[in-house]
Short mmCIF file of C-alpha atoms in Angstrom, two decimals:
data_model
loop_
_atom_site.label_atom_id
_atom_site.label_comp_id
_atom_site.label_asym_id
_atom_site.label_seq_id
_atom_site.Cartn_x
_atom_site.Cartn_y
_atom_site.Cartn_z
CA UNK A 1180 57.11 133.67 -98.71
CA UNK A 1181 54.65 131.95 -100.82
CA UNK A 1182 50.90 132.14 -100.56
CA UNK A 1183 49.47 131.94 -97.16
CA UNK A 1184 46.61 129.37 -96.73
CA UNK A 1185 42.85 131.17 -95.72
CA UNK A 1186 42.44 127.49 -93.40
CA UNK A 1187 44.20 124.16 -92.55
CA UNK A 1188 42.27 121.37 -92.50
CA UNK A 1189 43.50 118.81 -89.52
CA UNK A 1190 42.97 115.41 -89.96
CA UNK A 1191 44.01 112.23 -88.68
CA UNK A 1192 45.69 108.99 -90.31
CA UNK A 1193 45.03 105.71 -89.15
CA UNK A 1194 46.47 103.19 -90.72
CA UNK A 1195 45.33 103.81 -94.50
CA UNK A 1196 42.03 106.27 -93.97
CA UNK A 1197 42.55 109.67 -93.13
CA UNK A 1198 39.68 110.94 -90.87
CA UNK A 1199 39.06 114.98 -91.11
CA UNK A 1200 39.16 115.98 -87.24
CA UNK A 1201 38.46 119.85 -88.04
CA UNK A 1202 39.72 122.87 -89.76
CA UNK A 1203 41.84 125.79 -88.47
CA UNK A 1204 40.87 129.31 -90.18
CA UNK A 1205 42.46 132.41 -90.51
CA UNK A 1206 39.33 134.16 -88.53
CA UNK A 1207 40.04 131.29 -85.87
CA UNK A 1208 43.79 131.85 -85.29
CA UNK A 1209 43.33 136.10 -84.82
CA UNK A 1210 39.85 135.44 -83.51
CA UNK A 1211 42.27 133.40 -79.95
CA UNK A 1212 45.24 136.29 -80.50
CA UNK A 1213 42.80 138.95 -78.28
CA UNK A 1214 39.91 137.95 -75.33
CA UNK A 1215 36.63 138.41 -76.50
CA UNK A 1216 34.90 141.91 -76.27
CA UNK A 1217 32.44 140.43 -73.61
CA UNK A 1218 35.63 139.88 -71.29
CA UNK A 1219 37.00 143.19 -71.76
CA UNK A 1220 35.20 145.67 -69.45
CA UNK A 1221 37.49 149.24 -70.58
CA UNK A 1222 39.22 150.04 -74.17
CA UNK A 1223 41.58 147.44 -74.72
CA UNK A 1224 45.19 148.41 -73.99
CA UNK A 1225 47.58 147.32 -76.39
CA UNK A 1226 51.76 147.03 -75.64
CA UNK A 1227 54.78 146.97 -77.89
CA UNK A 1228 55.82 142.85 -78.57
CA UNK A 1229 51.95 142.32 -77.94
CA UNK A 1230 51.66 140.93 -80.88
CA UNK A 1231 54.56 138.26 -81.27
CA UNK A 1232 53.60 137.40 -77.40
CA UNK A 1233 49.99 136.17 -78.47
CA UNK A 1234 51.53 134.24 -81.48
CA UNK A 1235 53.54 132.42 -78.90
CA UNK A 1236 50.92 131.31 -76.86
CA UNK A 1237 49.19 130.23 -80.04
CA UNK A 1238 51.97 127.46 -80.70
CA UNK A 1239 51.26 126.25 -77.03
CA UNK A 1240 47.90 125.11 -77.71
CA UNK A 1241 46.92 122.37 -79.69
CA UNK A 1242 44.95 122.04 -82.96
CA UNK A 1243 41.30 121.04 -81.23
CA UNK A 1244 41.72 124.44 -78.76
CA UNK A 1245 41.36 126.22 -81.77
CA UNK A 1246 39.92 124.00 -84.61
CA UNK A 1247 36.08 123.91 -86.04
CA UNK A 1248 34.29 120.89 -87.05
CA UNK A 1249 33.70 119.86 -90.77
CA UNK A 1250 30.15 119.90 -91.08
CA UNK A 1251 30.41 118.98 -94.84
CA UNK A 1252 31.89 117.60 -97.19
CA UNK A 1253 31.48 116.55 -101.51
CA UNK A 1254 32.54 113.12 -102.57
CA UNK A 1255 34.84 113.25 -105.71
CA UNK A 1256 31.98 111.83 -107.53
CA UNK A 1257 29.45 114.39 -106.76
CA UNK A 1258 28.47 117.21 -109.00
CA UNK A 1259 29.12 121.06 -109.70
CA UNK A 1260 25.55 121.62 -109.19
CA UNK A 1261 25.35 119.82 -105.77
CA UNK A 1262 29.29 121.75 -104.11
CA UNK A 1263 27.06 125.31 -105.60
CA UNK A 1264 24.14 123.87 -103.78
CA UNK A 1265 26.49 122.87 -100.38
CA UNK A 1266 28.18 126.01 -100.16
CA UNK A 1267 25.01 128.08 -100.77
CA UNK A 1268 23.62 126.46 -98.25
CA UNK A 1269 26.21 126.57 -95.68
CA UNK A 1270 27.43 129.23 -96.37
CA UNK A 1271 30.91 127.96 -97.34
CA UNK A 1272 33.83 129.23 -98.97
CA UNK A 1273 35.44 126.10 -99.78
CA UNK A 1274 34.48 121.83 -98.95
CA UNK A 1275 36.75 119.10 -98.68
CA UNK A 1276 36.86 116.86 -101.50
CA UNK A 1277 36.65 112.91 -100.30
CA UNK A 1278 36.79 109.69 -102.01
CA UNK A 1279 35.40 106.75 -99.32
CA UNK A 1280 37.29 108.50 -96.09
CA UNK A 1281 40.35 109.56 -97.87
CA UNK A 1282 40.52 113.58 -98.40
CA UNK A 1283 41.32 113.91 -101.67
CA UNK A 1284 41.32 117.59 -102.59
CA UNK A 1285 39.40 120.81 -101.49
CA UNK A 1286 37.38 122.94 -103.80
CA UNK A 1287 37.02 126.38 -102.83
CA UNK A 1288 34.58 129.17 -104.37
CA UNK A 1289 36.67 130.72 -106.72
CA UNK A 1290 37.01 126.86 -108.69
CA UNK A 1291 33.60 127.17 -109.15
CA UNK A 1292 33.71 130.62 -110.30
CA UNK A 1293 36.22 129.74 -112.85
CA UNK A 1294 33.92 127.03 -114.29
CA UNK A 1295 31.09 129.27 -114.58
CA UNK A 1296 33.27 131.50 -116.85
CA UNK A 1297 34.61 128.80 -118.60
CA UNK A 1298 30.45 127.79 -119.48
CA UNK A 1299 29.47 131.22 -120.38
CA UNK A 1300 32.65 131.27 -122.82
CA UNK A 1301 31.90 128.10 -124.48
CA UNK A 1302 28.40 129.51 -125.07
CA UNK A 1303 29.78 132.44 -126.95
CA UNK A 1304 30.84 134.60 -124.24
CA UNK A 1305 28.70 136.66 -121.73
CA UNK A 1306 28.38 140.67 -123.01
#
């Protein structure tokens, strides 16, 4: 298996635009595999095949059960400075990357991280 994805963003084509609906996250998908401590009133009580039983009930609902909004996003123009300033922010890990409505690419934390140490190298190196 290759590398597993941390989220899946959802989005929608129409005709030549692609419009981001909402994004599916690794937290989101185990977050809907057990109820919610509030709704459990004992210990929770687990059972062999528990497991691949909530994973099947998972492919019976559809991407907006489970799916977050996109509250932002960087335009392809836009600047290091302003994705550190979004994510800081927002507390993000990672923003889509759009050019007019088109989703072009998504830059996550750690692309930013390598550009820092890419800067402190070309300015002789950090020690």
């Amino acid at each position: 298996r290759g590398k597993v994805p941390r989220f899946l963003l959802v989005v929608d084509k129409v005709g030549d635009k692609e419009e981001i609906l909402g994004v599916v996250s690794v937290d989101e998908v185990l977050g809907r595999m057990e109820p919610s401590a509030g709704s459990m009133e004992e210990l929770p009580i687990f059972w062999q095949g528990q497991f691949y039983q909530e994973c099947e009930s998972l492919f019976e609902r559809t991407s907006s059960e489970i799916m977050s909004p996109v509250t932002r996003v960087i335009h392809q123009s836009g600047t290091l400075m302003e994705a550190v300033h979004l994510m800081n922010s927002g507390k993000f890990d990672w923003l889509p990357v759009v050019e007019g409505e088109d989703v072009v690419g998504i830059l996550l934390k750690e692309d930013l991280f390598k550009e820092v140490l890419a800067a402190t190298e070309s300015e002789g190196g950090a020690g």
